[in-house]
Short mmCIF file of C-alpha atoms in Angstrom, two decimals:
data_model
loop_
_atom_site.label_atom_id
_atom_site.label_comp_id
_atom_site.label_asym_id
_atom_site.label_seq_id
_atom_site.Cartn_x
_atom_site.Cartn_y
_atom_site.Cartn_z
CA UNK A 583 95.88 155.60 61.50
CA UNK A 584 95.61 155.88 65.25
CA UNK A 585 92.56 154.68 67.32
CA UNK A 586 90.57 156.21 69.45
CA UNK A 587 92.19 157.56 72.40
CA UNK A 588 91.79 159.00 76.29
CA UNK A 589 94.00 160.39 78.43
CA UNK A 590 94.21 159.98 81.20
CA UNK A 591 94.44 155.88 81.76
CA UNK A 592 94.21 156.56 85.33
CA UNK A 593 92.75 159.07 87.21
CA UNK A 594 93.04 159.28 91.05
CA UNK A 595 90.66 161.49 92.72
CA UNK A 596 89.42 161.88 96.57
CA UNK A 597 85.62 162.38 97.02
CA UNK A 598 84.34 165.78 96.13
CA UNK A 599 87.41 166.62 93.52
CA UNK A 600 86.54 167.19 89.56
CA UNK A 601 87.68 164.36 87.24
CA UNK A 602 87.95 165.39 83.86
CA UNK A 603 88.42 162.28 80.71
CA UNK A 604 89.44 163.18 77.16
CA UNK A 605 88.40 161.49 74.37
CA UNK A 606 90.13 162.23 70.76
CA UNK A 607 88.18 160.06 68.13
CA UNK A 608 89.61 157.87 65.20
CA UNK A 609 90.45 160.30 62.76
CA UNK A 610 87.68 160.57 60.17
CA UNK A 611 84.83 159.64 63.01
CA UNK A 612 82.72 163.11 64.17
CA UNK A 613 80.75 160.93 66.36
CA UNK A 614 81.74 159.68 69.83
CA UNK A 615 80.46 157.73 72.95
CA UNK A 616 80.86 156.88 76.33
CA UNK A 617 80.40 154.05 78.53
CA UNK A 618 80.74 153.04 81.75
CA UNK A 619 81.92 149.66 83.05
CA UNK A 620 81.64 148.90 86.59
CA UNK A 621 83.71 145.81 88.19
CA UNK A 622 82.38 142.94 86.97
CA UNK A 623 79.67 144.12 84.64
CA UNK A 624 79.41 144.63 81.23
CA UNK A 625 79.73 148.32 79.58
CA UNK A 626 76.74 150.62 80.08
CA UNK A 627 75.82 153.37 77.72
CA UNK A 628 76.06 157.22 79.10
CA UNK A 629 75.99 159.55 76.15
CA UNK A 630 76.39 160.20 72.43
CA UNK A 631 77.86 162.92 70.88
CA UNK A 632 78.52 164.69 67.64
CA UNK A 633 80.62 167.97 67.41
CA UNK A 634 79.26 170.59 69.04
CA UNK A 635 75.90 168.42 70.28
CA UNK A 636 74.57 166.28 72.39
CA UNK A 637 72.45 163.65 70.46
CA UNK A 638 71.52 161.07 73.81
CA UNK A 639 72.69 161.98 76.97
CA UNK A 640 69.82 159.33 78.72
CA UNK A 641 72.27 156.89 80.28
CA UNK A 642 74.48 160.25 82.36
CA UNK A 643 73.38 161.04 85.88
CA UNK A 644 71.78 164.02 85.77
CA UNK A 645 74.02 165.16 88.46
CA UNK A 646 77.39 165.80 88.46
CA UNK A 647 77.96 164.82 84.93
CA UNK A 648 78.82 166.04 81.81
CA UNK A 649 79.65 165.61 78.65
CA UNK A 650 81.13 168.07 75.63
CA UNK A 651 82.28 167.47 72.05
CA UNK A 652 83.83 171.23 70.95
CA UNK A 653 84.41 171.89 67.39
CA UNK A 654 87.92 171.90 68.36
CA UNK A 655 90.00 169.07 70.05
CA UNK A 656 89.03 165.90 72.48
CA UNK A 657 85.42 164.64 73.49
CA UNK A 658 85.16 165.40 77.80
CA UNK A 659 83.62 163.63 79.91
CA UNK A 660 83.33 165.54 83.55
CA UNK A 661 82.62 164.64 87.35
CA UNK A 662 82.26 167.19 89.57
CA UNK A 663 82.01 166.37 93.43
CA UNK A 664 83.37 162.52 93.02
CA UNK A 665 81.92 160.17 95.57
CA UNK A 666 83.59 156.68 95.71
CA UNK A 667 80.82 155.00 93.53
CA UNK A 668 81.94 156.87 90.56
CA UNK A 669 84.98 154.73 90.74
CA UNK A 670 84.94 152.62 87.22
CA UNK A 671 86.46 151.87 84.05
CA UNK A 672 85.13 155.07 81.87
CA UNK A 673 85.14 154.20 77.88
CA UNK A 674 85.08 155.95 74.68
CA UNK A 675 83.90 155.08 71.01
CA UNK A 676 83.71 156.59 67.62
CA UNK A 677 82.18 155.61 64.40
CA UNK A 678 81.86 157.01 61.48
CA UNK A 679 78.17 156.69 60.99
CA UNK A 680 75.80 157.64 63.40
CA UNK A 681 72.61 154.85 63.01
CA UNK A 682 74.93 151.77 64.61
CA UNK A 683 75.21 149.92 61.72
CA UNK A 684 78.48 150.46 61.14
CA UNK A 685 80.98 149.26 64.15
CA UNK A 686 81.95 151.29 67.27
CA UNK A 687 85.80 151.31 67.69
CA UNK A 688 87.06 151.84 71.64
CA UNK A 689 89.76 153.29 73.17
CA UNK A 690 91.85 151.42 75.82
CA UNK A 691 89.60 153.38 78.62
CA UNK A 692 90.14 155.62 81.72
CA UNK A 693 90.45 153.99 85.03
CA UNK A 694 88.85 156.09 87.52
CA UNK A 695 89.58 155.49 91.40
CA UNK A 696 87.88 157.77 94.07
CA UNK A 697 89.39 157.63 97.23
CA UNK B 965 67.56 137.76 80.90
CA UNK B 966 69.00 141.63 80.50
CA UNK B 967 69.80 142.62 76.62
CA UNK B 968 73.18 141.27 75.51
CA UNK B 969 73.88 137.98 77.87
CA UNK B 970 76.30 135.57 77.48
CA UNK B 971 76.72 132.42 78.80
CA UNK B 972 78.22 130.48 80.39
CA UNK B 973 79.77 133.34 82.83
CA UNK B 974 82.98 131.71 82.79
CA UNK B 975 84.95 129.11 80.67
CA UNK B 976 88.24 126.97 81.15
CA UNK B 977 89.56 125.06 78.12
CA UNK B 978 93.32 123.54 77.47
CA UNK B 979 95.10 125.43 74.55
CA UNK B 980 93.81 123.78 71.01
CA UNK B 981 90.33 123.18 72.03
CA UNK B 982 87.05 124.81 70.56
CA UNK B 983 85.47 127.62 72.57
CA UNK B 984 82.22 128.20 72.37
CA UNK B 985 80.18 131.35 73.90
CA UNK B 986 76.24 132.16 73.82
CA UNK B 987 74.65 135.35 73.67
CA UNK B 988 71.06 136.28 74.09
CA UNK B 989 69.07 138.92 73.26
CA UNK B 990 65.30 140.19 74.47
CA UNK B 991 64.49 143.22 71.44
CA UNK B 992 64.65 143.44 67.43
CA UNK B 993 68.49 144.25 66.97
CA UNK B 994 70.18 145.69 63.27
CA UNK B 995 73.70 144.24 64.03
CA UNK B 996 74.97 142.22 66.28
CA UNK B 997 78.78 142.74 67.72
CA UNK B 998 81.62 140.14 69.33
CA UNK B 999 84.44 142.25 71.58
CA UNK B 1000 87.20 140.92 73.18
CA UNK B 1001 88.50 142.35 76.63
CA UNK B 1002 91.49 141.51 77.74
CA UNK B 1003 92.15 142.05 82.11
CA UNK B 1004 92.49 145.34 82.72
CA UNK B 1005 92.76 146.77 78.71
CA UNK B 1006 89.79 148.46 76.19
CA UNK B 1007 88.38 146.30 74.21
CA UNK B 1008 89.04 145.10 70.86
CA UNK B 1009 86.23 144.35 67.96
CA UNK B 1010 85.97 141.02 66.72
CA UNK B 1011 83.33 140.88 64.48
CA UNK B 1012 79.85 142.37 63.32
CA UNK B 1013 77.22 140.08 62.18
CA UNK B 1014 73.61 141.87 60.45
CA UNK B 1015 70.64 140.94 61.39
CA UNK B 1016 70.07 139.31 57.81
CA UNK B 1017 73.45 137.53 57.99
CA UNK B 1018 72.80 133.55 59.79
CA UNK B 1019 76.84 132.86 60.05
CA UNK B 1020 80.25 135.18 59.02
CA UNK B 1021 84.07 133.89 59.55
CA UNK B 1022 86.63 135.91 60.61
CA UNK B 1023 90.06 133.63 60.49
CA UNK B 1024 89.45 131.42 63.78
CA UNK B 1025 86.25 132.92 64.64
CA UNK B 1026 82.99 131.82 64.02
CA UNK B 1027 79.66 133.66 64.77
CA UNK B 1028 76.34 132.19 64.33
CA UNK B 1029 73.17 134.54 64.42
CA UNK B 1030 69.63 132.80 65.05
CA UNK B 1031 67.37 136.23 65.35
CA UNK B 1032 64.38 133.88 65.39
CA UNK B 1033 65.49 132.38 68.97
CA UNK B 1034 67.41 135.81 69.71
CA UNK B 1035 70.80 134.36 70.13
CA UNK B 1036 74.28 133.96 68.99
CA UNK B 1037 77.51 132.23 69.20
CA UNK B 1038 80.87 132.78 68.92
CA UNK B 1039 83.70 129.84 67.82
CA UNK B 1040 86.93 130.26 68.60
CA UNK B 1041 88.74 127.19 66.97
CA UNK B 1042 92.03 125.41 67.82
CA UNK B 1043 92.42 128.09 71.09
CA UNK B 1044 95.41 129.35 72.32
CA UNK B 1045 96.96 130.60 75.49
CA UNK B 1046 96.49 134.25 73.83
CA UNK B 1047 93.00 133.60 73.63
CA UNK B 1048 92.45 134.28 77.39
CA UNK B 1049 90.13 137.21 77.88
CA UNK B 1050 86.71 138.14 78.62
CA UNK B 1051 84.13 138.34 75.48
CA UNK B 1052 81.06 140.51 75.23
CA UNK B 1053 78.47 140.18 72.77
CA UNK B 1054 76.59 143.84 71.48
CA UNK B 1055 73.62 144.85 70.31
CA UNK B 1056 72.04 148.23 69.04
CA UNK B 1057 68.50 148.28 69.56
CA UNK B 1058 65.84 148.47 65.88
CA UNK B 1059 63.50 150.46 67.09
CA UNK B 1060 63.34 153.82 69.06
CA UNK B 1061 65.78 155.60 66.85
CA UNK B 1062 68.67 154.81 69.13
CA UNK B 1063 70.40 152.02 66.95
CA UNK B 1064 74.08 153.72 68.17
CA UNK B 1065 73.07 152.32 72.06
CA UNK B 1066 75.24 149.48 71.99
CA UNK B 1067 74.15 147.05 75.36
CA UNK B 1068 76.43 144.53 76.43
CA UNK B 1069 76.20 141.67 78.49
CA UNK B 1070 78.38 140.71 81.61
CA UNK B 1071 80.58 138.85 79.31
CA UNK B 1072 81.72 135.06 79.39
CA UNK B 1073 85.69 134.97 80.96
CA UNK B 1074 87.53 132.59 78.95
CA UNK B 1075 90.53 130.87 80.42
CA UNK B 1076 92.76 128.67 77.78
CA UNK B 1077 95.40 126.48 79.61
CA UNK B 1078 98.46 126.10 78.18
#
């Protein structure tokens, strides 16, 4: 049974180009999430999604970003115009169960650099 | 202190000694949940602990859950070199309907000599 995973692993972008992460859940899990994890810091919460919806997009920038879960193939998380501080390690999770009690599995992340 | 902090920041132990790493909390949590980073990779889940639950094992691990004093702890007996990584401790908040919001801390860095 795979994990979750993302494609790219790393992305190289210069400032202003679109950056587009994929996200393909653990089989069996309709409901993904993404974080963001800045050098040094912990991971930070940007949005939750189940097929088709967005359930919590409160921790996105309202600009630039977004985030889709089609009925069809991977999670994407988008960022049009890159600026530099976008650069970060950009994680996805699935679960099976959508009230967190039941454990959030990660993929091995996307390493975003904006140049 | 911000939801989800560990301490201490950083720790350095020779291969075969106990680790042990703090976490600390601020709101009314369901579960509480141990990950393991390794430099430069995703990360990897140790172990989930319920709010109702006071200790759980998990073969070398050991997590402690005190939700009176809003902390926990995680063991990691008789380390080894493999061991080396950074560890984050996560919560999901109770209330507000957003118990999937998992907030982590900074992490503790642990460094086992060989």
């Amino acid at each position: 049974n795979a994990g979750v995973m993302q494609n790219p692993r790393h992305l190289v972008r210069r400032r202003g180009q679109e950056a587009r992460l994929r996200c393909s859940p653990m089989k069996g899990h309709s409901h993904v999430y993404w974080y963001r994890q800045l050098p040094e810091e912990g991971l930070k919460f940007m949005v939750y999604l189940q097929k088709e919806n967005i359930i919590d997009e409160s921790g996105m920038p309202k600009e630039r970003f977004s985030a889709e879960f089609p009925k069809e193939g991977p999670s994407i998380l988008r960022i049009q115009q890159v600026v530099r501080g976008d650069s970060a390690a950009y994680f996805c999770a699935s679960s099976p169960l959508d009230r967190g009690t039941d454990t959030q599995y990660f993929g091995p992340g996307t390493r975003l650099t904006v140049l | 202190s911000q939801q989800g902090e560990e301490d201490p920041q950083a720790l350095s132990i020779q291969e075969g000694e106990n680790a042990t790493m703090n976490c600390s909390y601020k709101t009314s949590i369901n579960n509480l949940q141990w990950y393991r980073q390794n430099s430069g990779r995703g990360l990897v889940h140790l172990i989930l602990i319920r709010s109702n639950e006071r200790e759980k094992h998990s073969g070398r691990l050991r997590v402690t859950l005190d939700t009176s004093k809003k902390s926990s702890s995680l063991l990691i007996t008789a380390s080894r070199a493999a061991d080396t990584a950074s560890y984050f401790c996560a919560t999901d908040a109770r209330s507000g309907g957003s118990n999937y919001k998992l907030t982590f801390g900074k992490g503790t860095l642990l460094t086992v000599n060989p």
